[in-house]
Structures are given as C-alpha cells and as structure tokens.
PDB file of C-alpha atoms in Angstrom:
ATOM      1  CA  ASP A 302      29.705  -6.968 -29.339  1.00  0.00           C
ATOM      2  CA  ILE A 303      28.466  -4.606 -27.293  1.00  0.00           C
ATOM      3  CA  GLN A 304      26.559  -5.105 -23.904  1.00  0.00           C
ATOM      4  CA  MET A 305      23.950  -3.033 -22.162  1.00  0.00           C
ATOM      5  CA  THR A 306      23.791  -2.782 -18.556  1.00  0.00           C
ATOM      6  CA  GLN A 307      20.935  -1.122 -16.100  1.00  0.00           C
ATOM      7  CA  SER A 308      20.188   0.049 -12.751  1.00  0.00           C
ATOM      8  CA  PRO A 309      19.257  -0.717 -10.184  1.00  0.00           C
ATOM      9  CA  SER A 310      17.597  -3.840 -11.833  1.00  0.00           C
ATOM     10  CA  SER A 311      14.589  -2.536  -9.640  1.00  0.00           C
ATOM     11  CA  LEU A 312      13.034  -0.077  -7.681  1.00  0.00           C
ATOM     12  CA  SER A 313      10.080   1.014  -5.054  1.00  0.00           C
ATOM     13  CA  ALA A 314       8.752   4.716  -5.197  1.00  0.00           C
ATOM     14  CA  SER A 315       5.937   6.332  -4.006  1.00  0.00           C
ATOM     15  CA  VAL A 316       3.420   7.971  -6.353  1.00  0.00           C
ATOM     16  CA  GLY A 317       4.929  11.721  -7.259  1.00  0.00           C
ATOM     17  CA  ASP A 318       7.947  11.040  -6.725  1.00  0.00           C
ATOM     18  CA  ARG A 319      11.346  11.492  -9.544  1.00  0.00           C
ATOM     19  CA  VAL A 320      13.084   8.510 -11.149  1.00  0.00           C
ATOM     20  CA  THR A 321      15.421   7.862 -13.075  1.00  0.00           C
ATOM     21  CA  ILE A 322      16.310   5.048 -14.624  1.00  0.00           C
ATOM     22  CA  THR A 323      20.309   4.578 -16.207  1.00  0.00           C
ATOM     23  CA  CYS A 324      20.956   2.389 -19.283  1.00  0.00           C
ATOM     24  CA  ARG A 325      25.115   2.179 -19.588  1.00  0.00           C
ATOM     25  CA  ALA A 326      26.287   1.053 -23.486  1.00  0.00           C
ATOM     26  CA  ASN A 327      30.869  -0.714 -23.209  1.00  0.00           C
ATOM     27  CA  GLN A 328      30.635   1.387 -26.023  1.00  0.00           C
ATOM     28  CA  GLY A 329      29.683   4.425 -27.766  1.00  0.00           C
ATOM     29  CA  ILE A 330      26.425   3.854 -29.540  1.00  0.00           C
ATOM     30  CA  SER A 331      25.069   7.862 -30.067  1.00  0.00           C
ATOM     31  CA  ASN A 332      22.204   8.422 -29.776  1.00  0.00           C
ATOM     32  CA  TYR A 333      20.719   4.779 -30.927  1.00  0.00           C
ATOM     33  CA  LEU A 334      18.572   4.137 -27.504  1.00  0.00           C
ATOM     34  CA  ALA A 335      15.384   3.569 -27.449  1.00  0.00           C
ATOM     35  CA  TRP A 336      13.577   3.095 -24.229  1.00  0.00           C
ATOM     36  CA  TYR A 337      10.831   0.114 -24.269  1.00  0.00           C
ATOM     37  CA  GLN A 338       7.944   0.269 -21.154  1.00  0.00           C
ATOM     38  CA  GLN A 339       6.494  -3.444 -20.334  1.00  0.00           C
ATOM     39  CA  LYS A 340       3.299  -3.743 -17.866  1.00  0.00           C
ATOM     40  CA  PRO A 341       3.245  -7.076 -16.255  1.00  0.00           C
ATOM     41  CA  GLY A 342       1.360  -9.718 -19.272  1.00  0.00           C
ATOM     42  CA  LYS A 343       1.628  -6.595 -21.456  1.00  0.00           C
ATOM     43  CA  VAL A 344       3.440  -5.959 -25.228  1.00  0.00           C
ATOM     44  CA  PRO A 345       6.540  -4.064 -24.977  1.00  0.00           C
ATOM     45  CA  LYS A 346       5.389  -0.322 -25.276  1.00  0.00           C
ATOM     46  CA  LEU A 347       8.146   2.192 -27.075  1.00  0.00           C
ATOM     47  CA  LEU A 348       8.726   5.340 -25.132  1.00  0.00           C
ATOM     48  CA  ILE A 349      11.675   7.354 -26.077  1.00  0.00           C
ATOM     49  CA  TYR A 350      13.907   6.582 -29.416  1.00  0.00           C
ATOM     50  CA  ALA A 351      16.924   8.518 -30.530  1.00  0.00           C
ATOM     51  CA  ALA A 352      17.892   8.817 -26.618  1.00  0.00           C
ATOM     52  CA  SER A 353      16.114  11.672 -26.230  1.00  0.00           C
ATOM     53  CA  THR A 354      12.426  11.738 -28.734  1.00  0.00           C
ATOM     54  CA  LEU A 355       9.272  11.242 -26.678  1.00  0.00           C
ATOM     55  CA  GLN A 356       6.934   8.700 -28.797  1.00  0.00           C
ATOM     56  CA  SER A 357       3.931   9.753 -30.106  1.00  0.00           C
ATOM     57  CA  GLY A 358       0.838   9.875 -27.516  1.00  0.00           C
ATOM     58  CA  VAL A 359       3.722   8.866 -24.385  1.00  0.00           C
ATOM     59  CA  PRO A 360       3.027  10.774 -21.020  1.00  0.00           C
ATOM     60  CA  SER A 361       5.353  14.159 -20.481  1.00  0.00           C
ATOM     61  CA  ARG A 362       6.821  12.826 -17.715  1.00  0.00           C
ATOM     62  CA  PHE A 363       8.781  10.906 -19.273  1.00  0.00           C
ATOM     63  CA  SER A 364      11.846  11.803 -20.468  1.00  0.00           C
ATOM     64  CA  GLY A 365      14.926  10.635 -21.998  1.00  0.00           C
ATOM     65  CA  SER A 366      18.542  12.016 -21.969  1.00  0.00           C
ATOM     66  CA  GLY A 367      22.270  10.901 -22.936  1.00  0.00           C
ATOM     67  CA  SER A 368      24.084  10.166 -26.013  1.00  0.00           C
ATOM     68  CA  GLY A 369      27.833   8.187 -26.117  1.00  0.00           C
ATOM     69  CA  THR A 370      27.484   5.342 -23.368  1.00  0.00           C
ATOM     70  CA  ASP A 371      25.458   6.681 -20.072  1.00  0.00           C
ATOM     71  CA  PHE A 372      21.295   7.547 -20.716  1.00  0.00           C
ATOM     72  CA  THR A 373      18.883   7.549 -18.383  1.00  0.00           C
ATOM     73  CA  LEU A 374      14.956   7.183 -18.708  1.00  0.00           C
ATOM     74  CA  THR A 375      13.458  10.029 -16.403  1.00  0.00           C
ATOM     75  CA  ILE A 376       9.928   9.899 -14.744  1.00  0.00           C
ATOM     76  CA  SER A 377       9.424  12.530 -13.339  1.00  0.00           C
ATOM     77  CA  SER A 378       6.081  11.625 -10.868  1.00  0.00           C
ATOM     78  CA  LEU A 379       5.583   8.637 -10.710  1.00  0.00           C
ATOM     79  CA  GLN A 380       2.034   7.345 -11.295  1.00  0.00           C
ATOM     80  CA  PRO A 381       0.544   4.345 -10.317  1.00  0.00           C
ATOM     81  CA  GLU A 382       0.206   3.093 -13.946  1.00  0.00           C
ATOM     82  CA  ASP A 383       3.763   3.926 -14.248  1.00  0.00           C
ATOM     83  CA  VAL A 384       3.892   0.351 -12.630  1.00  0.00           C
ATOM     84  CA  ALA A 385       6.603  -1.946 -14.929  1.00  0.00           C
ATOM     85  CA  THR A 386       9.283  -3.013 -16.237  1.00  0.00           C
ATOM     86  CA  TYR A 387      11.702  -0.559 -17.868  1.00  0.00           C
ATOM     87  CA  TYR A 388      14.246  -1.602 -21.303  1.00  0.00           C
ATOM     88  CA  CYS A 389      16.455   0.301 -22.618  1.00  0.00           C
ATOM     89  CA  GLN A 390      17.760  -1.188 -26.178  1.00  0.00           C
ATOM     90  CA  LYS A 391      20.774   0.187 -28.623  1.00  0.00           C
ATOM     91  CA  TYR A 392      19.032  -0.372 -32.135  1.00  0.00           C
ATOM     92  CA  ASN A 393      21.856  -0.365 -34.350  1.00  0.00           C
ATOM     93  CA  ASN A 394      24.003  -2.993 -35.882  1.00  0.00           C
ATOM     94  CA  ALA A 395      23.396  -6.016 -33.545  1.00  0.00           C
ATOM     95  CA  PRO A 396      20.072  -4.757 -31.691  1.00  0.00           C
ATOM     96  CA  THR A 397      20.680  -5.294 -27.777  1.00  0.00           C
ATOM     97  CA  PHE A 398      18.288  -4.760 -24.519  1.00  0.00           C
ATOM     98  CA  GLY A 399      19.205  -3.685 -21.495  1.00  0.00           C
ATOM     99  CA  PRO A 400      18.292  -6.943 -18.578  1.00  0.00           C
ATOM    100  CA  GLY A 401      15.396  -3.746 -17.442  1.00  0.00           C
ATOM    101  CA  THR A 402      14.761  -2.389 -14.617  1.00  0.00           C
ATOM    102  CA  LYS A 403      11.983  -3.323 -12.645  1.00  0.00           C
ATOM    103  CA  VAL A 404       9.540  -0.149 -11.195  1.00  0.00           C
ATOM    104  CA  ASP A 405       7.122  -0.917  -7.972  1.00  0.00           C
ATOM    105  CA  ILE A 406       4.792   1.585  -5.673  1.00  0.00           C
ATOM    106  CA  LYS A 407       5.915   1.851  -2.666  1.00  0.00           C
TER     107      LYS A 407
ATOM    108  CA  GLU B 503      -4.677   1.401 -36.626  1.00  0.00           C
ATOM    109  CA  VAL B 504      -1.633  -1.436 -36.861  1.00  0.00           C
ATOM    110  CA  GLN B 505      -1.582  -4.549 -36.324  1.00  0.00           C
ATOM    111  CA  LEU B 506       0.564  -7.740 -36.218  1.00  0.00           C
ATOM    112  CA  VAL B 507      -0.515 -11.294 -35.983  1.00  0.00           C
ATOM    113  CA  GLU B 508       1.892 -14.234 -35.608  1.00  0.00           C
ATOM    114  CA  SER B 509       0.925 -17.778 -34.939  1.00  0.00           C
ATOM    115  CA  GLY B 510       2.480 -21.389 -36.025  1.00  0.00           C
ATOM    116  CA  GLY B 511       4.295 -21.237 -32.245  1.00  0.00           C
ATOM    117  CA  GLY B 512       3.468 -24.935 -30.213  1.00  0.00           C
ATOM    118  CA  LEU B 513       5.879 -27.623 -28.645  1.00  0.00           C
ATOM    119  CA  VAL B 514       8.357 -29.489 -30.228  1.00  0.00           C
ATOM    120  CA  GLN B 515      11.183 -31.490 -30.464  1.00  0.00           C
ATOM    121  CA  PRO B 516      14.814 -30.040 -29.948  1.00  0.00           C
ATOM    122  CA  GLY B 517      16.685 -30.473 -33.129  1.00  0.00           C
ATOM    123  CA  ARG B 518      12.916 -29.602 -35.227  1.00  0.00           C
ATOM    124  CA  SER B 519      12.317 -27.109 -37.404  1.00  0.00           C
ATOM    125  CA  LEU B 520       8.750 -24.730 -36.856  1.00  0.00           C
ATOM    126  CA  ARG B 521       8.135 -21.479 -38.863  1.00  0.00           C
ATOM    127  CA  LEU B 522       6.639 -18.524 -38.118  1.00  0.00           C
ATOM    128  CA  SER B 523       4.111 -16.014 -39.646  1.00  0.00           C
ATOM    129  CA  CYS B 524       3.303 -12.180 -38.687  1.00  0.00           C
ATOM    130  CA  ALA B 525       0.596 -10.529 -40.670  1.00  0.00           C
ATOM    131  CA  ALA B 526       0.608  -7.762 -40.906  1.00  0.00           C
ATOM    132  CA  SER B 527      -2.011  -4.650 -41.053  1.00  0.00           C
ATOM    133  CA  GLY B 528      -3.124  -0.950 -41.045  1.00  0.00           C
ATOM    134  CA  PHE B 529       0.282   0.298 -42.887  1.00  0.00           C
ATOM    135  CA  THR B 530       1.925   0.150 -45.937  1.00  0.00           C
ATOM    136  CA  PHE B 531       4.142  -2.984 -45.749  1.00  0.00           C
ATOM    137  CA  ASP B 532       6.601  -2.352 -47.708  1.00  0.00           C
ATOM    138  CA  ASP B 533       7.688   0.994 -46.288  1.00  0.00           C
ATOM    139  CA  PHE B 534       9.444  -0.114 -43.718  1.00  0.00           C
ATOM    140  CA  ALA B 535      11.733  -2.568 -41.688  1.00  0.00           C
ATOM    141  CA  LEU B 536      10.810  -6.150 -39.645  1.00  0.00           C
ATOM    142  CA  HIS B 537      11.904  -7.670 -36.994  1.00  0.00           C
ATOM    143  CA  TRP B 538      11.550 -10.759 -34.586  1.00  0.00           C
ATOM    144  CA  VAL B 539      12.666 -10.474 -30.832  1.00  0.00           C
ATOM    145  CA  ARG B 540      11.550 -13.391 -28.338  1.00  0.00           C
ATOM    146  CA  GLN B 541      11.159 -13.486 -24.170  1.00  0.00           C
ATOM    147  CA  ALA B 542      12.013 -16.021 -22.748  1.00  0.00           C
ATOM    148  CA  PRO B 543       9.272 -17.290 -19.357  1.00  0.00           C
ATOM    149  CA  GLY B 544       9.960 -14.699 -17.018  1.00  0.00           C
ATOM    150  CA  LYS B 545      13.522 -12.997 -18.907  1.00  0.00           C
ATOM    151  CA  GLY B 546      14.847  -9.839 -20.415  1.00  0.00           C
ATOM    152  CA  LEU B 547      13.461  -9.536 -23.943  1.00  0.00           C
ATOM    153  CA  GLU B 548      16.508 -10.501 -27.032  1.00  0.00           C
ATOM    154  CA  TRP B 549      16.736  -9.139 -30.711  1.00  0.00           C
ATOM    155  CA  VAL B 550      16.537 -11.849 -32.599  1.00  0.00           C
ATOM    156  CA  SER B 551      16.149 -10.852 -36.770  1.00  0.00           C
ATOM    157  CA  GLY B 552      15.079  -8.201 -38.715  1.00  0.00           C
ATOM    158  CA  ILE B 553      15.064  -8.016 -42.251  1.00  0.00           C
ATOM    159  CA  ASN B 554      14.647  -4.126 -44.123  1.00  0.00           C
ATOM    160  CA  TRP B 555      11.805  -3.181 -46.035  1.00  0.00           C
ATOM    161  CA  ASN B 556      12.119  -5.239 -49.662  1.00  0.00           C
ATOM    162  CA  GLY B 557      14.774  -7.813 -47.668  1.00  0.00           C
ATOM    163  CA  GLY B 558      17.574  -7.464 -49.204  1.00  0.00           C
ATOM    164  CA  SER B 559      19.480  -6.968 -46.246  1.00  0.00           C
ATOM    165  CA  THR B 560      19.436  -8.761 -42.700  1.00  0.00           C
ATOM    166  CA  GLY B 561      19.849  -9.125 -39.440  1.00  0.00           C
ATOM    167  CA  TYR B 562      20.759 -12.297 -37.433  1.00  0.00           C
ATOM    168  CA  ALA B 563      21.762 -12.476 -33.700  1.00  0.00           C
ATOM    169  CA  ASP B 564      24.950 -14.875 -33.345  1.00  0.00           C
ATOM    170  CA  SER B 565      22.130 -16.842 -30.924  1.00  0.00           C
ATOM    171  CA  VAL B 566      20.355 -18.049 -33.576  1.00  0.00           C
ATOM    172  CA  LYS B 567      22.114 -17.100 -36.806  1.00  0.00           C
ATOM    173  CA  GLY B 568      22.848 -20.363 -39.126  1.00  0.00           C
ATOM    174  CA  ARG B 569      19.579 -21.473 -37.742  1.00  0.00           C
ATOM    175  CA  PHE B 570      17.114 -19.325 -37.924  1.00  0.00           C
ATOM    176  CA  THR B 571      16.279 -17.075 -40.969  1.00  0.00           C
ATOM    177  CA  ILE B 572      13.892 -14.035 -42.123  1.00  0.00           C
ATOM    178  CA  SER B 573      11.512 -13.250 -44.656  1.00  0.00           C
ATOM    179  CA  ARG B 574       8.602 -11.813 -45.963  1.00  0.00           C
ATOM    180  CA  ASP B 575       6.487 -11.044 -48.747  1.00  0.00           C
ATOM    181  CA  ASN B 576       5.519  -7.765 -48.955  1.00  0.00           C
ATOM    182  CA  ALA B 577       3.082  -8.870 -51.487  1.00  0.00           C
ATOM    183  CA  LYS B 578       0.925 -11.019 -49.008  1.00  0.00           C
ATOM    184  CA  ASN B 579       1.640  -8.580 -45.834  1.00  0.00           C
ATOM    185  CA  SER B 580       3.612 -11.285 -43.908  1.00  0.00           C
ATOM    186  CA  LEU B 581       6.889 -11.189 -42.232  1.00  0.00           C
ATOM    187  CA  TYR B 582       8.153 -15.258 -41.665  1.00  0.00           C
ATOM    188  CA  LEU B 583      10.970 -16.662 -38.977  1.00  0.00           C
ATOM    189  CA  GLN B 584      11.660 -19.681 -40.706  1.00  0.00           C
ATOM    190  CA  MET B 585      13.741 -21.997 -37.137  1.00  0.00           C
ATOM    191  CA  ASN B 586      15.794 -24.805 -37.635  1.00  0.00           C
ATOM    192  CA  SER B 587      17.173 -27.082 -34.657  1.00  0.00           C
ATOM    193  CA  LEU B 588      15.584 -25.769 -32.040  1.00  0.00           C
ATOM    194  CA  ARG B 589      17.694 -25.649 -29.055  1.00  0.00           C
ATOM    195  CA  THR B 590      15.832 -25.645 -25.625  1.00  0.00           C
ATOM    196  CA  GLU B 591      16.551 -22.673 -25.499  1.00  0.00           C
ATOM    197  CA  ASP B 592      14.940 -21.674 -27.650  1.00  0.00           C
ATOM    198  CA  THR B 593      11.729 -21.423 -25.821  1.00  0.00           C
ATOM    199  CA  ALA B 594      10.706 -18.050 -25.620  1.00  0.00           C
ATOM    200  CA  LEU B 595       7.099 -15.534 -26.425  1.00  0.00           C
ATOM    201  CA  TYR B 596       8.170 -14.598 -30.089  1.00  0.00           C
ATOM    202  CA  TYR B 597       7.231 -11.001 -31.199  1.00  0.00           C
ATOM    203  CA  CYS B 598       6.776  -9.589 -34.737  1.00  0.00           C
ATOM    204  CA  ALA B 599       7.610  -5.447 -34.001  1.00  0.00           C
ATOM    205  CA  LYS B 600       7.678  -2.623 -36.876  1.00  0.00           C
ATOM    206  CA  ALA B 601      10.530  -0.644 -36.785  1.00  0.00           C
ATOM    207  CA  GLY B 602      10.545   2.871 -37.939  1.00  0.00           C
ATOM    208  CA  PRO B 603      11.664   5.046 -40.286  1.00  0.00           C
ATOM    209  CA  SER B 604      14.564   2.862 -40.948  1.00  0.00           C
ATOM    210  CA  PHE B 605      15.823  -0.425 -40.033  1.00  0.00           C
ATOM    211  CA  TRP B 606      17.683   0.408 -37.310  1.00  0.00           C
ATOM    212  CA  SER B 607      14.851   2.534 -35.508  1.00  0.00           C
ATOM    213  CA  GLY B 608      12.847   2.011 -32.240  1.00  0.00           C
ATOM    214  CA  TYR B 609      10.025  -0.496 -32.836  1.00  0.00           C
ATOM    215  CA  THR B 610       7.054   1.069 -31.808  1.00  0.00           C
ATOM    216  CA  ASP B 611       4.567  -2.112 -32.618  1.00  0.00           C
ATOM    217  CA  TRP B 612       4.439  -5.265 -32.030  1.00  0.00           C
ATOM    218  CA  GLY B 613       2.300  -7.895 -32.699  1.00  0.00           C
ATOM    219  CA  GLN B 614       0.584  -9.920 -29.441  1.00  0.00           C
ATOM    220  CA  GLY B 615       3.416 -13.007 -29.356  1.00  0.00           C
ATOM    221  CA  THR B 616       3.763 -16.920 -30.047  1.00  0.00           C
ATOM    222  CA  LEU B 617       4.890 -19.523 -27.759  1.00  0.00           C
ATOM    223  CA  VAL B 618       7.334 -20.953 -28.671  1.00  0.00           C
ATOM    224  CA  THR B 619       8.492 -24.461 -26.376  1.00  0.00           C
ATOM    225  CA  VAL B 620      11.285 -26.330 -27.042  1.00  0.00           C
ATOM    226  CA  SER B 621      11.012 -29.693 -25.091  1.00  0.00           C
ATOM    227  CA  SER B 622      10.707 -33.721 -25.433  1.00  0.00           C
TER     228      SER B 622
END
C-alpha cells in the first residue's frame, strides 16, 4: 500500500508569510494528488487537484506543485482565515490521506 | 447548489450493524462517483469506500473490506453505506463526498457528516 506523509505536522507563521507544506508518497503516484483545507469544526474543502490545478473559487495565494513522490502546497501570503489543518490525498486506487499539517498564526 | 445530507448515524454496540444514507441534490447524480470518508474524533481523514456512477465499480479501504458495503440508487439520488460487524475503531464522523469528473478525482463537495459511535 502507498503511504502518504506530510511535513511539518504543525507550523506557526505570521500574517503575510509564505508557508510551504510538503507531502511525500512512498511510491510514485504521478499527479493524482489533492490538497484539502479543514477549518476547526468545519467540513474539508478541496483546494487543489491534479497536484497543481486550483479548484474554482479558491484564492490564488494557494498553489500546488510536484509529481511522482514529492509535492508541495504553498500559501504565498498567509491570512488569518487560513488557520486550518491541511491534508494531502492521493486519490487513485485506494485513496489515502496524509496525516495533516496544522497551520496557526504566530 | 450541491447538497449532500447524511443520515443514519447513532450509538451502536460492537458487532451490530448500521446503514448510512446520503441524499444528494443540486447536480446530475448519475454523472458522478461518490465516496464515504470518515474522521475519528480529533483525528485525520480516512477514505472508507467509493462507487462509480452506475454502481458497477466499487472500492473499499482494507480496514472495512468484507464488513462494509457501498451502494447507490440513482432513481432516488441516494448513496448508502451498510456497515456490519461494527468495531469500536469504526467510531467516527462519516462524510459523503462527491468526486470530480472521474471515479478517481478529488472530492469537490462534502456533506456535514453523520456521527457513528460504536460502544457497549
């Protein structure tokens, strides 16, 4: 089975900072990767699919990159409303979520 | 507007069964694959099961294979999850999620979830 890891598990950054979250698969998954944002007490929201395609309505400060085994989610300028846990997911053949990265404001 | 409304959760003893439902509206139901995703209290997301547009293809996480059965009724715009031989580790909030244009796609829309508690 393909396992997904994320780093860091949590981070604290200032408003306006550039934030990068890494997701790694232990086998190649091409670009079958999505990123979700889950705010406290809320339902997950799709941010990015196909590793780098921004879902409609998602602010352009979010971006994704990578292919194969290594992927990143970048928030170019962190905003207070971005406080959330972010999950990566490989979504082909037995979808698997990463363990999540909790993002807070410093 | 896409709406997914789960129901059927509750408190159940280990070894018993429960059937979850998800009522969908706001989109052409039989154009999309659907999935169940769960989240144990304070934990991360776990894919449980998925079904393609006509029910002809299904998938299950190893943790539920042989115990859970996913199905859909396109005439009723409804998705189901039959859960048998429930275990305490099945305790979670169960979300219904609509996939993108193919079976293996990101999940564009989610319901609010229904809570399943397995306890004696």
